[in-house]
GROMACS .gro file of C-alpha atoms in nm:
model
  458
    1MET     CA    1  -0.018   0.008  -0.014
    2ASP     CA    2   0.264   0.248   0.139
    3VAL     CA    3   0.473   0.172  -0.225
    4VAL     CA    4   0.150   0.252  -0.436
    5ALA     CA    5   0.085   0.520  -0.266
    6ASN     CA    6   0.424   0.650  -0.268
    7GLY     CA    7   0.416   0.596  -0.651
    8ILE     CA    8   0.137   0.788  -0.687
    9TYR     CA    9   0.230   1.105  -0.453
   10ALA     CA   10   0.591   1.072  -0.669
   11ALA     CA   11   0.382   1.081  -1.066
   12PHE     CA   12   0.156   1.352  -0.951
   13GLN     CA   13   0.459   1.557  -0.781
   14ALA     CA   14   0.641   1.540  -1.058
   15PHE     CA   15   0.363   1.659  -1.294
   16LEU     CA   16   0.255   1.932  -1.080
   17GLY     CA   17   0.636   2.003  -1.028
   18ALA     CA   18   0.656   2.117  -1.417
   19GLY     CA   19   0.402   2.380  -1.332
   20ALA     CA   20   0.134   2.550  -1.477
   21TYR     CA   21   0.263   2.658  -1.744
   22VAL     CA   22   0.365   2.301  -1.885
   23MET     CA   23  -0.016   2.147  -1.732
   24LEU     CA   24  -0.234   2.368  -1.919
   25PRO     CA   25  -0.140   2.319  -2.280
   26VAL     CA   26  -0.180   1.981  -2.182
   27ILE     CA   27  -0.486   1.956  -2.022
   28ILE     CA   28  -0.652   2.189  -2.250
   29THR     CA   29  -0.501   1.989  -2.571
   30ILE     CA   30  -0.624   1.656  -2.378
   31LEU     CA   31  -1.032   1.825  -2.329
   32GLY     CA   32  -0.995   1.981  -2.683
   33LEU     CA   33  -0.920   1.578  -2.814
   34VAL     CA   34  -1.252   1.469  -2.621
   35PHE     CA   35  -1.434   1.734  -2.745
   36ARG     CA   36  -1.360   1.577  -3.090
   37LEU     CA   37  -1.122   1.886  -3.206
   38LYS     CA   38  -0.842   1.787  -3.429
   39PRO     CA   39  -0.518   1.750  -3.251
   40VAL     CA   40  -0.326   2.083  -3.476
   41LYS     CA   41  -0.661   2.257  -3.338
   42ALA     CA   42  -0.703   2.158  -2.984
   43PHE     CA   43  -0.260   2.191  -2.941
   44GLN     CA   44  -0.336   2.567  -3.095
   45SER     CA   45  -0.588   2.643  -2.834
   46GLY     CA   46  -0.412   2.436  -2.574
   47MET     CA   47  -0.081   2.712  -2.696
   48THR     CA   48  -0.267   3.005  -2.698
   49ILE     CA   49  -0.495   2.994  -2.377
   50THR     CA   50  -0.174   2.896  -2.213
   51CYS     CA   51   0.031   3.188  -2.364
   52GLY     CA   52  -0.298   3.438  -2.285
   53PHE     CA   53  -0.262   3.301  -1.957
   54VAL     CA   54   0.111   3.359  -1.915
   55GLY     CA   55   0.096   3.703  -2.003
   56ILE     CA   56  -0.203   3.743  -1.733
   57ASN     CA   57   0.055   3.620  -1.455
   58LEU     CA   58   0.315   3.800  -1.591
   59LEU     CA   59   0.091   4.151  -1.555
   60VAL     CA   60  -0.062   4.020  -1.212
   61ASN     CA   61   0.310   3.948  -1.063
   62LEU     CA   62   0.423   4.314  -1.244
   63LEU     CA   63   0.117   4.455  -1.025
   64LYS     CA   64   0.243   4.208  -0.723
   65SER     CA   65   0.607   4.341  -0.795
   66ALA     CA   66   0.437   4.674  -0.808
   67VAL     CA   67   0.218   4.698  -0.492
   68SER     CA   68   0.404   4.492  -0.233
   69PRO     CA   69   0.696   4.741  -0.157
   70ALA     CA   70   0.450   5.000  -0.152
   71ALA     CA   71   0.224   4.769   0.109
   72SER     CA   72   0.506   4.684   0.334
   73ALA     CA   73   0.613   5.039   0.365
   74MET     CA   74   0.296   5.154   0.458
   75VAL     CA   75   0.251   4.796   0.746
   76THR     CA   76   0.618   4.985   0.840
   77ASN     CA   77   0.462   5.350   0.854
   78PHE     CA   78   0.134   5.215   1.037
   79GLY     CA   79   0.374   5.141   1.302
   80LEU     CA   80   0.165   4.810   1.259
   81ASN     CA   81   0.378   4.479   1.470
   82LEU     CA   82   0.161   4.213   1.548
   83ASP     CA   83   0.256   3.849   1.661
   84ILE     CA   84   0.165   3.650   1.366
   85THR     CA   85   0.291   3.709   0.990
   86ASP     CA   86   0.098   3.639   0.684
   87VAL     CA   87   0.377   3.485   0.489
   88GLY     CA   88   0.168   3.414   0.198
   89TRP     CA   89  -0.059   3.196  -0.008
   90GLY     CA   90   0.266   3.063  -0.215
   91ALA     CA   91   0.420   2.966   0.109
   92ILE     CA   92   0.078   2.757   0.246
   93SER     CA   93   0.021   2.599  -0.056
   94SER     CA   94   0.354   2.403  -0.088
   95VAL     CA   95   0.325   2.272   0.311
   96THR     CA   96  -0.011   2.176   0.105
   97TRP     CA   97   0.130   2.029  -0.173
   98ALA     CA   98   0.402   1.875   0.058
   99SER     CA   99   0.214   1.619   0.213
  100PRO     CA  100   0.164   1.302   0.237
  101ILE     CA  101  -0.186   1.286   0.170
  102VAL     CA  102  -0.186   1.517  -0.148
  103ALA     CA  103  -0.284   1.181  -0.422
  104PHE     CA  104  -0.562   1.068  -0.205
  105LEU     CA  105  -0.740   1.413  -0.199
  106VAL     CA  106  -0.616   1.523  -0.589
  107PHE     CA  107  -0.824   1.183  -0.694
  108GLU     CA  108  -1.076   1.243  -0.426
  109ILE     CA  109  -1.134   1.578  -0.579
  110LEU     CA  110  -1.120   1.498  -0.897
  111GLY     CA  111  -1.342   1.157  -0.856
  112ILE     CA  112  -1.619   1.409  -0.700
  113ASN     CA  113  -1.578   1.671  -0.976
  114VAL     CA  114  -1.672   1.420  -1.273
  115LEU     CA  115  -1.897   1.198  -1.022
  116MET     CA  116  -2.114   1.549  -0.992
  117LEU     CA  117  -2.086   1.648  -1.375
  118ILE     CA  118  -2.266   1.252  -1.460
  119LEU     CA  119  -2.525   1.301  -1.201
  120LYS     CA  120  -2.551   1.681  -1.336
  121ALA     CA  121  -2.524   1.846  -0.982
  122THR     CA  122  -2.281   2.100  -1.147
  123LYS     CA  123  -2.158   2.208  -1.483
  124THR     CA  124  -1.812   2.288  -1.414
  125MET     CA  125  -1.492   2.123  -1.574
  126ASP     CA  126  -1.284   2.195  -1.310
  127VAL     CA  127  -0.954   2.127  -1.521
  128ASP     CA  128  -0.756   2.364  -1.306
  129ILE     CA  129  -0.519   2.074  -1.108
  130TRP     CA  130  -0.305   2.344  -0.984
  131ASN     CA  131  -0.531   2.522  -0.752
  132TYR     CA  132  -0.649   2.218  -0.586
  133HIS     CA  133  -0.425   2.270  -0.301
  134HIS     CA  134  -0.734   2.542  -0.242
  135MET     CA  135  -0.973   2.270  -0.165
  136MET     CA  136  -0.708   2.025   0.009
  137ILE     CA  137  -0.591   2.274   0.282
  138ALA     CA  138  -0.897   2.209   0.491
  139GLY     CA  139  -0.870   1.818   0.502
  140ILE     CA  140  -0.456   1.874   0.541
  141LEU     CA  141  -0.506   2.068   0.826
  142VAL     CA  142  -0.782   1.799   1.005
  143PHE     CA  143  -0.592   1.560   0.938
  144TYR     CA  144  -0.266   1.766   1.067
  145VAL     CA  145  -0.506   1.784   1.396
  146THR     CA  146  -0.701   1.499   1.449
  147ASN     CA  147  -0.477   1.225   1.310
  148ASN     CA  148  -0.803   1.114   1.100
  149PHE     CA  149  -0.776   1.012   0.775
  150VAL     CA  150  -1.171   0.991   0.663
  151LEU     CA  151  -1.246   1.307   0.854
  152ALA     CA  152  -0.983   1.436   0.645
  153LEU     CA  153  -1.121   1.256   0.307
  154ILE     CA  154  -1.480   1.445   0.419
  155ALA     CA  155  -1.333   1.781   0.461
  156SER     CA  156  -1.195   1.806   0.163
  157GLY     CA  157  -1.473   1.611  -0.026
  158LEU     CA  158  -1.740   1.913   0.116
  159MET     CA  159  -1.482   2.165   0.003
  160ALA     CA  160  -1.515   2.003  -0.351
  161ILE     CA  161  -1.873   2.039  -0.390
  162LEU     CA  162  -1.879   2.371  -0.196
  163SER     CA  163  -1.662   2.533  -0.441
  164PHE     CA  164  -1.817   2.366  -0.748
  165LYS     CA  165  -2.209   2.441  -0.659
  166LEU     CA  166  -2.025   2.841  -0.568
  167CYS     CA  167  -1.862   2.805  -0.933
  168ASP     CA  168  -2.227   2.730  -1.130
  169TRP     CA  169  -2.397   2.961  -0.967
  170THR     CA  170  -2.152   3.268  -0.990
  171GLN     CA  171  -2.070   3.156  -1.357
  172PRO     CA  172  -2.322   3.419  -1.504
  173LEU     CA  173  -2.076   3.691  -1.330
  174VAL     CA  174  -1.737   3.583  -1.517
  175GLU     CA  175  -1.926   3.551  -1.821
  176HIS     CA  176  -2.126   3.902  -1.837
  177PHE     CA  177  -1.918   4.109  -1.597
  178PHE     CA  178  -1.615   3.994  -1.664
  179GLY     CA  179  -1.676   3.899  -2.033
  180ILE     CA  180  -1.572   3.522  -2.077
  181PRO     CA  181  -1.803   3.312  -2.165
  182ASP     CA  182  -1.853   2.962  -2.077
  183VAL     CA  183  -1.550   2.952  -1.763
  184SER     CA  184  -1.622   2.919  -1.427
  185LEU     CA  185  -1.356   2.971  -1.131
  186PRO     CA  186  -1.299   2.762  -0.850
  187THR     CA  187  -1.058   2.911  -0.718
  188VAL     CA  188  -1.138   2.945  -0.321
  189SER     CA  189  -0.949   3.181  -0.264
  190TYR     CA  190  -1.214   3.416  -0.558
  191LEU     CA  191  -1.482   3.241  -0.448
  192SER     CA  192  -1.545   3.252  -0.118
  193SER     CA  193  -1.635   3.632  -0.036
  194ILE     CA  194  -1.957   3.557  -0.248
  195ILE     CA  195  -2.020   3.358   0.160
  196ILE     CA  196  -2.002   3.732   0.284
  197ALA     CA  197  -2.083   3.958  -0.007
  198ALA     CA  198  -2.404   3.795  -0.148
  199PRO     CA  199  -2.606   3.844   0.209
  200LEU     CA  200  -2.422   4.191   0.280
  201ASN     CA  201  -2.527   4.299  -0.140
  202TRP     CA  202  -2.927   4.172  -0.062
  203VAL     CA  203  -2.944   4.398   0.208
  204ILE     CA  204  -2.783   4.722   0.058
  205ASP     CA  205  -3.027   4.667  -0.209
  206ARG     CA  206  -3.267   4.710   0.042
  207ILE     CA  207  -3.151   5.056   0.202
  208PRO     CA  208  -3.296   5.362  -0.001
  209GLY     CA  209  -3.009   5.589  -0.055
  210LEU     CA  210  -2.717   5.388  -0.031
  211ARG     CA  211  -2.851   5.197  -0.298
  212ASP     CA  212  -2.881   5.454  -0.495
  213VAL     CA  213  -2.472   5.509  -0.492
  214ASN     CA  214  -2.315   5.411  -0.846
  215LEU     CA  215  -1.933   5.462  -0.850
  216SER     CA  216  -1.783   5.277  -1.107
  217ILE     CA  217  -1.473   5.300  -1.378
  218LYS     CA  218  -1.714   5.364  -1.702
  219GLY     CA  219  -1.901   5.614  -1.505
  220LEU     CA  220  -1.573   5.827  -1.403
  221GLN     CA  221  -1.459   5.785  -1.796
  222LYS     CA  222  -1.864   5.965  -1.880
  223ARG     CA  223  -1.805   6.243  -1.591
  224ILE     CA  224  -1.427   6.306  -1.625
  225GLY     CA  225  -1.344   6.225  -1.907
  226PHE     CA  226  -0.948   6.133  -2.002
  227LEU     CA  227  -0.885   6.099  -1.596
  228GLY     CA  228  -1.139   5.839  -1.638
  229ASP     CA  229  -0.936   5.604  -1.808
  230PRO     CA  230  -0.817   5.288  -1.654
  231MET     CA  231  -0.461   5.366  -1.785
  232ILE     CA  232  -0.485   5.677  -1.594
  233LEU     CA  233  -0.661   5.603  -1.313
  234GLY     CA  234  -0.389   5.335  -1.281
  235PHE     CA  235  -0.121   5.541  -1.270
  236ILE     CA  236  -0.308   5.808  -1.021
  237LEU     CA  237  -0.387   5.528  -0.782
  238GLY     CA  238  -0.040   5.351  -0.796
  239LEU     CA  239   0.146   5.733  -0.752
  240ALA     CA  240  -0.066   5.748  -0.425
  241MET     CA  241  -0.008   5.477  -0.293
  242GLY     CA  242   0.321   5.510  -0.320
  243LEU     CA  243   0.313   5.871  -0.191
  244LEU     CA  244   0.092   5.738   0.126
  245ALA     CA  245   0.381   5.464   0.168
  246LEU     CA  246   0.634   5.734   0.182
  247MET     CA  247   0.797   5.615  -0.110
  248PRO     CA  248   1.108   5.828  -0.266
  249ILE     CA  249   0.901   6.018  -0.531
  250ASP     CA  250   1.035   5.860  -0.820
  251GLN     CA  251   0.933   5.496  -0.723
  252ALA     CA  252   0.623   5.650  -0.624
  253PHE     CA  253   0.569   5.726  -1.016
  254LEU     CA  254   0.779   5.363  -1.121
  255THR     CA  255   0.458   5.237  -0.899
  256GLY     CA  256   0.183   5.440  -1.093
  257VAL     CA  257   0.301   5.348  -1.450
  258ASN     CA  258   0.335   5.008  -1.367
  259VAL     CA  259  -0.025   4.970  -1.271
  260ALA     CA  260  -0.120   5.150  -1.531
  261ALA     CA  261   0.037   4.934  -1.748
  262VAL     CA  262  -0.102   4.672  -1.624
  263MET     CA  263  -0.451   4.841  -1.644
  264ALA     CA  264  -0.392   4.889  -2.017
  265LEU     CA  265  -0.240   4.510  -2.082
  266MET     CA  266  -0.459   4.350  -1.912
  267PRO     CA  267  -0.732   4.356  -2.175
  268LYS     CA  268  -0.500   4.269  -2.455
  269MET     CA  269  -0.415   3.936  -2.312
  270THR     CA  270  -0.753   3.835  -2.130
  271ALA     CA  271  -0.875   3.863  -2.484
  272MET     CA  272  -0.604   3.651  -2.652
  273PHE     CA  273  -0.711   3.379  -2.280
  274VAL     CA  274  -1.034   3.433  -2.442
  275GLU     CA  275  -0.984   3.357  -2.856
  276GLY     CA  276  -0.770   3.053  -2.746
  277LEU     CA  277  -1.073   2.915  -2.534
  278MET     CA  278  -1.342   2.980  -2.816
  279PRO     CA  279  -1.254   2.647  -3.013
  280ILE     CA  280  -1.274   2.445  -2.707
  281SER     CA  281  -1.582   2.608  -2.592
  282GLU     CA  282  -1.789   2.568  -2.894
  283ALA     CA  283  -1.662   2.184  -2.962
  284ALA     CA  284  -1.746   2.147  -2.541
  285GLN     CA  285  -2.136   2.273  -2.641
  286ASN     CA  286  -2.144   2.085  -2.957
  287MET     CA  287  -2.066   1.783  -2.804
  288THR     CA  288  -2.301   1.818  -2.459
  289SER     CA  289  -2.597   1.926  -2.771
  290LYS     CA  290  -2.571   1.646  -2.883
  291TYR     CA  291  -2.509   1.356  -2.624
  292PHE     CA  292  -2.652   1.536  -2.294
  293GLY     CA  293  -2.961   1.701  -2.457
  294GLY     CA  294  -2.824   2.067  -2.460
  295ARG     CA  295  -2.671   2.100  -2.143
  296SER     CA  296  -2.409   2.321  -2.109
  297LEU     CA  297  -2.041   2.297  -1.947
  298THR     CA  298  -1.840   2.588  -1.830
  299ILE     CA  299  -1.435   2.562  -1.801
  300GLY     CA  300  -1.327   2.557  -1.475
  301LEU     CA  301  -0.959   2.811  -1.445
  302ASP     CA  302  -0.754   3.020  -1.228
  303ALA     CA  303  -0.905   3.320  -1.104
  304ALA     CA  304  -0.624   3.480  -1.222
  305VAL     CA  305  -0.787   3.597  -1.522
  306VAL     CA  306  -1.029   3.806  -1.406
  307VAL     CA  307  -0.844   4.015  -1.151
  308GLY     CA  308  -0.684   4.243  -1.406
  309ASN     CA  309  -1.046   4.434  -1.412
  310PRO     CA  310  -0.971   4.789  -1.373
  311ASP     CA  311  -1.291   4.768  -1.142
  312VAL     CA  312  -1.131   4.489  -0.968
  313ILE     CA  313  -0.763   4.612  -0.984
  314THR     CA  314  -0.891   5.031  -0.845
  315THR     CA  315  -1.096   4.817  -0.553
  316ALA     CA  316  -0.832   4.644  -0.467
  317LEU     CA  317  -0.582   4.982  -0.447
  318VAL     CA  318  -0.824   5.073  -0.198
  319MET     CA  319  -0.846   4.812   0.010
  320ILE     CA  320  -0.487   4.739   0.071
  321PRO     CA  321  -0.459   5.047   0.310
  322ILE     CA  322  -0.780   4.918   0.452
  323THR     CA  323  -0.713   4.660   0.504
  324ILE     CA  324  -0.362   4.726   0.739
  325PHE     CA  325  -0.570   4.947   0.915
  326LEU     CA  326  -0.822   4.737   0.974
  327ALA     CA  327  -0.547   4.457   1.137
  328PHE     CA  328  -0.430   4.784   1.376
  329ILE     CA  329  -0.786   4.864   1.530
  330LEU     CA  330  -0.976   4.529   1.548
  331PRO     CA  331  -0.979   4.381   1.897
  332GLY     CA  332  -0.876   4.051   1.896
  333ASN     CA  333  -0.654   4.056   1.536
  334HIS     CA  334  -0.299   3.953   1.615
  335MET     CA  335  -0.253   3.881   1.187
  336MET     CA  336  -0.031   4.125   1.057
  337PRO     CA  337  -0.141   4.181   0.664
  338LEU     CA  338   0.218   4.142   0.432
  339ALA     CA  339   0.280   3.923   0.170
  340ASP     CA  340  -0.104   3.868   0.048
  341LEU     CA  341  -0.183   4.272   0.051
  342ALA     CA  342   0.056   4.253  -0.282
  343VAL     CA  343  -0.299   3.957  -0.426
  344VAL     CA  344  -0.617   4.120  -0.255
  345THR     CA  345  -0.745   4.126  -0.645
  346PHE     CA  346  -0.838   3.751  -0.576
  347ARG     CA  347  -0.972   3.860  -0.237
  348VAL     CA  348  -1.232   4.146  -0.402
  349ALA     CA  349  -1.263   4.043  -0.735
  350MET     CA  350  -1.609   3.830  -0.697
  351VAL     CA  351  -1.724   4.142  -0.454
  352VAL     CA  352  -1.693   4.366  -0.752
  353ALA     CA  353  -1.815   4.124  -1.010
  354LEU     CA  354  -2.146   4.044  -0.750
  355CYS     CA  355  -2.158   4.430  -0.774
  356ARG     CA  356  -2.158   4.470  -1.105
  357GLY     CA  357  -1.831   4.743  -1.091
  358ASN     CA  358  -1.939   4.962  -0.870
  359VAL     CA  359  -1.640   5.047  -0.717
  360PHE     CA  360  -1.820   5.255  -0.359
  361ARG     CA  361  -2.063   4.922  -0.303
  362SER     CA  362  -1.731   4.697  -0.329
  363ILE     CA  363  -1.547   4.847  -0.082
  364LEU     CA  364  -1.817   4.867   0.152
  365ILE     CA  365  -1.862   4.525   0.096
  366SER     CA  366  -1.487   4.450   0.107
  367ILE     CA  367  -1.416   4.583   0.464
  368PRO     CA  368  -1.645   4.240   0.616
  369VAL     CA  369  -1.480   4.048   0.361
  370MET     CA  370  -1.115   4.141   0.469
  371THR     CA  371  -1.197   4.171   0.843
  372ALA     CA  372  -1.312   3.779   0.852
  373ILE     CA  373  -1.051   3.709   0.668
  374LEU     CA  374  -0.774   3.870   0.948
  375TYR     CA  375  -0.991   3.669   1.223
  376GLY     CA  376  -0.978   3.411   1.028
  377GLY     CA  377  -0.608   3.417   1.006
  378THR     CA  378  -0.554   3.497   1.401
  379PHE     CA  379  -0.798   3.215   1.456
  380ALA     CA  380  -0.631   2.929   1.259
  381ALA     CA  381  -0.220   3.049   1.328
  382PRO     CA  382  -0.184   2.793   1.564
  383TYR     CA  383  -0.271   2.497   1.313
  384LEU     CA  384  -0.082   2.618   1.061
  385THR     CA  385   0.200   2.732   1.219
  386GLY     CA  386   0.246   2.326   1.333
  387LEU     CA  387   0.161   2.215   1.024
  388ALA     CA  388   0.449   2.427   0.858
  389GLN     CA  389   0.697   2.287   1.111
  390SER     CA  390   0.587   1.963   1.017
  391THR     CA  391   0.711   1.959   0.679
  392GLY     CA  392   1.036   2.132   0.767
  393LEU     CA  393   0.901   2.509   0.750
  394GLU     CA  394   1.125   2.697   0.968
  395PHE     CA  395   0.921   3.046   1.067
  396ASP     CA  396   1.007   3.320   1.372
  397GLY     CA  397   0.690   3.312   1.569
  398GLN     CA  398   0.336   3.168   1.395
  399ILE     CA  399   0.228   3.209   1.059
  400ALA     CA  400  -0.094   3.283   0.867
  401SER     CA  401  -0.221   3.401   0.512
  402MET     CA  402  -0.481   3.523   0.344
  403ALA     CA  403  -0.586   3.183   0.206
  404GLY     CA  404  -0.612   2.863   0.282
  405PRO     CA  405  -0.845   2.909   0.648
  406SER     CA  406  -0.877   3.236   0.612
  407MET     CA  407  -1.094   3.191   0.377
  408THR     CA  408  -1.481   3.179   0.502
  409GLN     CA  409  -1.560   2.862   0.281
  410THR     CA  410  -1.222   2.710   0.451
  411ALA     CA  411  -1.301   2.823   0.813
  412ILE     CA  412  -1.615   2.676   0.824
  413VAL     CA  413  -1.530   2.358   0.715
  414PHE     CA  414  -1.207   2.351   0.927
  415TRP     CA  415  -1.308   2.430   1.296
  416SER     CA  416  -1.671   2.216   1.200
  417SER     CA  417  -1.393   1.923   1.155
  418ILE     CA  418  -1.242   1.913   1.517
  419SER     CA  419  -1.500   2.068   1.690
  420SER     CA  420  -1.531   1.853   1.989
  421ASN     CA  421  -1.828   1.678   1.765
  422PRO     CA  422  -1.744   1.674   1.498
  423TRP     CA  423  -1.985   1.434   1.310
  424LEU     CA  424  -2.273   1.646   1.404
  425ALA     CA  425  -2.097   1.979   1.319
  426LEU     CA  426  -2.007   1.835   0.940
  427VAL     CA  427  -2.338   1.715   0.924
  428VAL     CA  428  -2.554   2.060   1.045
  429VAL     CA  429  -2.281   2.236   0.770
  430MET     CA  430  -2.383   1.975   0.496
  431LEU     CA  431  -2.726   2.075   0.610
  432ALA     CA  432  -2.745   2.430   0.574
  433PHE     CA  433  -2.569   2.396   0.249
  434ALA     CA  434  -2.873   2.147   0.144
  435GLY     CA  435  -3.131   2.403   0.225
  436ILE     CA  436  -2.904   2.671   0.037
  437TRP     CA  437  -2.880   2.454  -0.285
  438TYR     CA  438  -3.198   2.377  -0.278
  439PHE     CA  439  -3.322   2.801  -0.232
  440VAL     CA  440  -3.124   2.880  -0.467
  441GLU     CA  441  -3.168   2.692  -0.726
  442LYS     CA  442  -3.514   2.577  -0.656
  443ARG     CA  443  -3.668   2.900  -0.507
  444ILE     CA  444  -3.449   3.178  -0.678
  445GLY     CA  445  -3.323   2.990  -1.004
  446LEU     CA  446  -3.112   3.011  -1.170
  447ASP     CA  447  -3.259   3.212  -1.461
  448LYS     CA  448  -3.274   3.488  -1.200
  449ILE     CA  449  -2.943   3.495  -1.097
  450GLU     CA  450  -2.844   3.529  -1.437
  451ALA     CA  451  -3.079   3.796  -1.559
  452TYR     CA  452  -2.918   4.004  -1.286
  453ALA     CA  453  -2.543   3.882  -1.418
  454SER     CA  454  -2.637   4.080  -1.679
  455GLN     CA  455  -2.763   4.370  -1.567
  456GLY     CA  456  -2.644   4.700  -1.726
  457GLU     CA  457  -2.455   4.478  -1.971
  458GLU     CA  458  -2.362   4.720  -2.261
   0.00000   0.00000   0.00000
């Protein structure tokens, strides 16, 4: 048994070690062949999608490199010195993939996705295997705390089911707001915000006056002309962030230029990504129309494809200093936001899409979203630190991240699984989600979600 497990683990580590840029064209080409595209066309689509994805990631990394020094300087200027350090999602990902049970969890999540597709319980085909770590971290933490393999499987399985259903329900936002058809985004660091954002958005819709405030990039362009252009606005926001961080004027100016470049170039990379996706999407729809009675399927991809949206970047740049301030004033918070400040875009992208680009409302809702993340990171830090140390990583003091168990969805599953009565707690979570599932699909209806997502679409 150990030999088989070790062999599976080694094979997966080798494939994953090649990186997303190797995995993606292989997976997309295979997917194209499954959907009966000609081999050359399938490979061409895979390479076009990958090149677009590489461009998107280069721009995301440019944004990170521009924002990180300013964010770190603001932390220092705020005098923030808390005893739990945000080490970033990358460290948490490496801990996750180093777990001895990771191969079992990968197969479990893949199997759940296939089974849900067969049972018509989801329309998301998640090919973003690299980001499975977002779903697996709950099970891996549960296994570290309880040493109970069954509980770990249940935790990761529940994370997968939650993710695929949230993915289905939010896919119309990806299509209509971000302009990427037939794609859903199962990345938990993007998805999880909907749990807090959707109820708050519903409440705001029922508050006279507040519900009528609408500030968007498109609206700014109409009101203030060239200053509302995403490129110019990016420069202004980046420069302002540099100045807030008390950076030298040349560095502040460079921060503005880099953010402006991301704002200007990201739509072009996204267009290339969509161009490569269209043959796959059309082939998928043709096959499902022929064999599944016209049922539509969506391809689950990395949320990096949407975080370059101008409204998302604008909201994130405003939320970075707000998040630092929240860490300073929230009673009981011990988490010092640092490494993940540069990827706040992932945490707010869903909120922005839900608010249909209303930056004012997006910021308003993102404040409790980020508050929950800070508290989630604080409470899970002892377990996350212990897990990291068990894999050989050493840190000064306790660690946290704005991903992993800090995310609302993951926190619910993790804390239920290690409670004094985990079986009862997990049953309660499952029943609650089943109720939400029924309410969303039977009482509200997916057609109403589609109609809401398409409101204001040009």
